[in-house]
GROMACS .gro file of N, CA and C in nm:
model
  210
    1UNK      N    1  16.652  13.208   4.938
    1UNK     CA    2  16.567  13.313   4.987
    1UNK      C    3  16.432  13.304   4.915
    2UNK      N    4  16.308  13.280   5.011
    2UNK     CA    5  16.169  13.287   4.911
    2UNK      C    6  16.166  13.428   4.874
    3UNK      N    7  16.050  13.411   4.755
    3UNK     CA    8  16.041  13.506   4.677
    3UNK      C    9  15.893  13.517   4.788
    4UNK      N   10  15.828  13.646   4.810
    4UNK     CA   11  15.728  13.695   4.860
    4UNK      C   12  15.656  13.791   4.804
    5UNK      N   13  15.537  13.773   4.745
    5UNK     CA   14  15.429  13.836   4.672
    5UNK      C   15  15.321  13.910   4.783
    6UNK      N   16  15.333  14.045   4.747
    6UNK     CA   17  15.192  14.087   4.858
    6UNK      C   18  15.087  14.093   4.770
    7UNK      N   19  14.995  14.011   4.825
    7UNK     CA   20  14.831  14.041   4.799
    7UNK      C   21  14.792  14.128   4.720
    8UNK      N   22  14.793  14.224   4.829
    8UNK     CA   23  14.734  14.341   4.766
    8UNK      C   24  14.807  14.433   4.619
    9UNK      N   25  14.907  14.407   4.609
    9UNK     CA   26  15.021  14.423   4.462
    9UNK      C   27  14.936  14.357   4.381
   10UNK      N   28  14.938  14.253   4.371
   10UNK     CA   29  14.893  14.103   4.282
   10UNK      C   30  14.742  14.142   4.242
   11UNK      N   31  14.646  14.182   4.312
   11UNK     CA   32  14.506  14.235   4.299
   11UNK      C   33  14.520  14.358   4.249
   12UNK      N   34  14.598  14.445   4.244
   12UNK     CA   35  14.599  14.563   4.202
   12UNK      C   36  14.667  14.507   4.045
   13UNK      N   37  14.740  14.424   4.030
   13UNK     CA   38  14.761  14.405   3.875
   13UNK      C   39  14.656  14.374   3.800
   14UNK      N   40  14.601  14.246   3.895
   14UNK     CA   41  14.481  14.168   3.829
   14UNK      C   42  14.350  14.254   3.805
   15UNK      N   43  14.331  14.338   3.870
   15UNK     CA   44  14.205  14.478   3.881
   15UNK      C   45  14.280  14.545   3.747
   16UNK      N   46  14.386  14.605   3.699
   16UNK     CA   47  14.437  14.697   3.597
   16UNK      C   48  14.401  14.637   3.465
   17UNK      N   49  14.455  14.515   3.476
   17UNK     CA   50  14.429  14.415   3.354
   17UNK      C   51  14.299  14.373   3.337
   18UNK      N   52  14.242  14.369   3.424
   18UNK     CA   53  14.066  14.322   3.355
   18UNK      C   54  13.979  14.425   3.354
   19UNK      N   55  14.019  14.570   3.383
   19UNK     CA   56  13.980  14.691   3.349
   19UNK      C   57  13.989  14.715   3.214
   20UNK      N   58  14.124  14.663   3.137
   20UNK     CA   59  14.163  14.662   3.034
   20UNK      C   60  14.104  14.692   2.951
   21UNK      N   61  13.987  14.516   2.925
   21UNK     CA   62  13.957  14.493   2.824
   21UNK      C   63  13.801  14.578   2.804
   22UNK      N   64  13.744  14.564   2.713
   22UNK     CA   65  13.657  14.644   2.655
   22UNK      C   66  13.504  14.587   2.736
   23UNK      N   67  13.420  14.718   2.721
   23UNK     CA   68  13.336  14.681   2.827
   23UNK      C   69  13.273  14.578   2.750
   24UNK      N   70  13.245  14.597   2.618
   24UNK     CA   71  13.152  14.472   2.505
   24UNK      C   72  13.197  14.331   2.596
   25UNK      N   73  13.317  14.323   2.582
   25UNK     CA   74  13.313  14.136   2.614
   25UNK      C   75  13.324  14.115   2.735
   26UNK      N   76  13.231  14.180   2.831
   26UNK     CA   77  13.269  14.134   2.980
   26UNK      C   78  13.107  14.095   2.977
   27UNK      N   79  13.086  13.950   3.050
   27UNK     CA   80  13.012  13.905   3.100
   27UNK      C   81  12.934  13.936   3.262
   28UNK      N   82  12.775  13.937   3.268
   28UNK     CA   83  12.753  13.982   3.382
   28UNK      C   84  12.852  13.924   3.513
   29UNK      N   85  12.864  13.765   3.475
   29UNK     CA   86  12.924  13.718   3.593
   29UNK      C   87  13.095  13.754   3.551
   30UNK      N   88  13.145  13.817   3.494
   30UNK     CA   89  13.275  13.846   3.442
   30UNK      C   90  13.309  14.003   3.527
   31UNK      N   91  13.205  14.045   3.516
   31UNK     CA   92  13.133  14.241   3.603
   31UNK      C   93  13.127  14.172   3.800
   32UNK      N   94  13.087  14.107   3.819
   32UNK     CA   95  13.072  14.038   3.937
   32UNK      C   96  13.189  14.015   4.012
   33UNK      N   97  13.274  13.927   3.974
   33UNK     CA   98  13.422  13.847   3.989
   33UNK      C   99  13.495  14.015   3.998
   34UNK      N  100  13.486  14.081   3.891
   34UNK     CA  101  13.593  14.215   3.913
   34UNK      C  102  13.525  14.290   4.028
   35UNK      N  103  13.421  14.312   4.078
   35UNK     CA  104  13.386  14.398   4.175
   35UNK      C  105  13.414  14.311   4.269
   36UNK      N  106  13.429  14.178   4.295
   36UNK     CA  107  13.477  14.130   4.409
   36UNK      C  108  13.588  14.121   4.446
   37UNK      N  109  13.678  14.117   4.345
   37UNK     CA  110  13.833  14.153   4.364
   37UNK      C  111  13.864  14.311   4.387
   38UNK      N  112  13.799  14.355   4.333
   38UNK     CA  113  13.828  14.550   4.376
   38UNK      C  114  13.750  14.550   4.522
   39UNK      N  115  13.633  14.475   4.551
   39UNK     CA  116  13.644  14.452   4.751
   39UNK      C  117  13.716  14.427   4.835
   40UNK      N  118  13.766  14.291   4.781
   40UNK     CA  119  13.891  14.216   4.866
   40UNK      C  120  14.025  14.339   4.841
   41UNK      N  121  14.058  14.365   4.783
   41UNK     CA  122  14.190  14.495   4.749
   41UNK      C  123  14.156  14.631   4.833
   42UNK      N  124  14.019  14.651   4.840
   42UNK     CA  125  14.002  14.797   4.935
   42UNK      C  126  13.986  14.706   5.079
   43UNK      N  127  13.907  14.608   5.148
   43UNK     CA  128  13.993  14.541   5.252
   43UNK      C  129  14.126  14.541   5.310
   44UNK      N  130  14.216  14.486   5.192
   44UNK     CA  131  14.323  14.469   5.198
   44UNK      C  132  14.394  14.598   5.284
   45UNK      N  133  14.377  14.719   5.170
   45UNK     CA  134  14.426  14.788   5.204
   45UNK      C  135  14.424  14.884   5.302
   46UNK      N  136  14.231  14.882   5.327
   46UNK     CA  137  14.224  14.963   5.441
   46UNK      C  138  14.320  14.967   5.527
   47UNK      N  139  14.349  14.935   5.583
   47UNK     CA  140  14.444  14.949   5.765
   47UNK      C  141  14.577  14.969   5.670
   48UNK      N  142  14.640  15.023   5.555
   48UNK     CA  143  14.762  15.020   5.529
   48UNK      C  144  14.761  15.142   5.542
   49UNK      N  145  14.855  15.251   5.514
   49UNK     CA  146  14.905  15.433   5.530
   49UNK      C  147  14.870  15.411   5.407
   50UNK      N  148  14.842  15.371   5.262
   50UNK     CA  149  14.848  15.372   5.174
   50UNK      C  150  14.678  15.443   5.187
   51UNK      N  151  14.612  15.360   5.207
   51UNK     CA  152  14.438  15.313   5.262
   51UNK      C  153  14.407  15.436   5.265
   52UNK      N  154  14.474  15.510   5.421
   52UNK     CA  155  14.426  15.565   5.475
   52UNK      C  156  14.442  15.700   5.444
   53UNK      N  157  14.580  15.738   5.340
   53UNK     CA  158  14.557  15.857   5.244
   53UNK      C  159  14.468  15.858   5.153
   54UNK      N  160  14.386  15.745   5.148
   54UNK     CA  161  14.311  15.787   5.007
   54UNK      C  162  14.191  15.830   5.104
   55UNK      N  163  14.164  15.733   5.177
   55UNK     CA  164  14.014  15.813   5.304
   55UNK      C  165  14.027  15.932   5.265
   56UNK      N  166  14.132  15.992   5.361
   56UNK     CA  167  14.163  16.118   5.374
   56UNK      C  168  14.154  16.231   5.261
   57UNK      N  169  14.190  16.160   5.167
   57UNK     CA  170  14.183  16.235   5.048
   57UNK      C  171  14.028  16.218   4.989
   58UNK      N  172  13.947  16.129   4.964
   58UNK     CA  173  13.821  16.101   4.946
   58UNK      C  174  13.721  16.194   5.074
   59UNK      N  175  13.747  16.173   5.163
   59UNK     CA  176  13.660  16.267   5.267
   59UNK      C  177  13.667  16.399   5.247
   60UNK      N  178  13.803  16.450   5.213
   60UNK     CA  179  13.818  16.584   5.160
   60UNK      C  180  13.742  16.645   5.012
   61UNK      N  181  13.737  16.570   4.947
   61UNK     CA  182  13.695  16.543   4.796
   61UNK      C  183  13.470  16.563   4.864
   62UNK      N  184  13.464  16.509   4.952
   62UNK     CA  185  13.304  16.485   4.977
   62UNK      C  186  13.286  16.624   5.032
   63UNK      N  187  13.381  16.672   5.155
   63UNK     CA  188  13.332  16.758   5.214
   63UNK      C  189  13.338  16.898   5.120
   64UNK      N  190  13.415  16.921   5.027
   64UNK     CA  191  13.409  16.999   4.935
   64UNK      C  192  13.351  16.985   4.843
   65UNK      N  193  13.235  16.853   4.805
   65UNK     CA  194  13.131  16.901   4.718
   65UNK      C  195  13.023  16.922   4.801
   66UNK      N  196  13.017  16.900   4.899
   66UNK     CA  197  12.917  16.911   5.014
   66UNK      C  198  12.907  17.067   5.062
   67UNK      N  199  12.991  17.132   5.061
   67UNK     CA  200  13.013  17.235   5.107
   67UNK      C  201  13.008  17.342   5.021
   68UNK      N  202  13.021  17.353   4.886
   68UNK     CA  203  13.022  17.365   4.705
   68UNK      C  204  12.855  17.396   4.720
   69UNK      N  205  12.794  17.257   4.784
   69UNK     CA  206  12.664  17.280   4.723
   69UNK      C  207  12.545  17.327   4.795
   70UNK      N  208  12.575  17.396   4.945
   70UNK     CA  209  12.478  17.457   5.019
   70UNK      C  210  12.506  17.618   4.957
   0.00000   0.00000   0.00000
C-alpha cells in the first residue's frame, strides 16, 4: 500500500518550522522563499472546506472592524 502525503499538510509543516527560527537569521531571499510557500499553501487550500472557513471567518473579522469604525 503507498504511503500518500498531501501537499498542503507538508507546506503547513514546512511554513511552522521556518517560522520557527528567529527573525535575526533569516535572509532577504530566505523572507522571499517563505512567503512563497505560505502562497502556494493558501492556493492549495482555497477550494478545500478547510479554506473556506477561514474566508468566512476572516470576512467576518473585516466586516466587524469595518462596522466598529463608522
Amino acid at each position: 500500500m503507498p504511503v500518500t502525503i498531501n501537499v498542503a499538510v507538508l507546506l503547513a509543516i514546512i511554513i511552522i518550522l521556518r517560522l520557527r527560527r528567529r527573525t535575526e537569521a533569516r535572509s532577504r531571499s530566505d523572507e522571499k522563499l517563505t512567503v512563497a510557500i505560505v502562497l502556494v499553501f493558501g492556493v492549495l487550500i482555497a477550494p478545500t472546506a478547510f479554506g473556506q472557513g477561514v474566508l468566512d471567518v476572516v470576512v467576518q473579522v473585516v466586516q466587524g472592524v469595518s462596522q466598529s469604525g463608522r
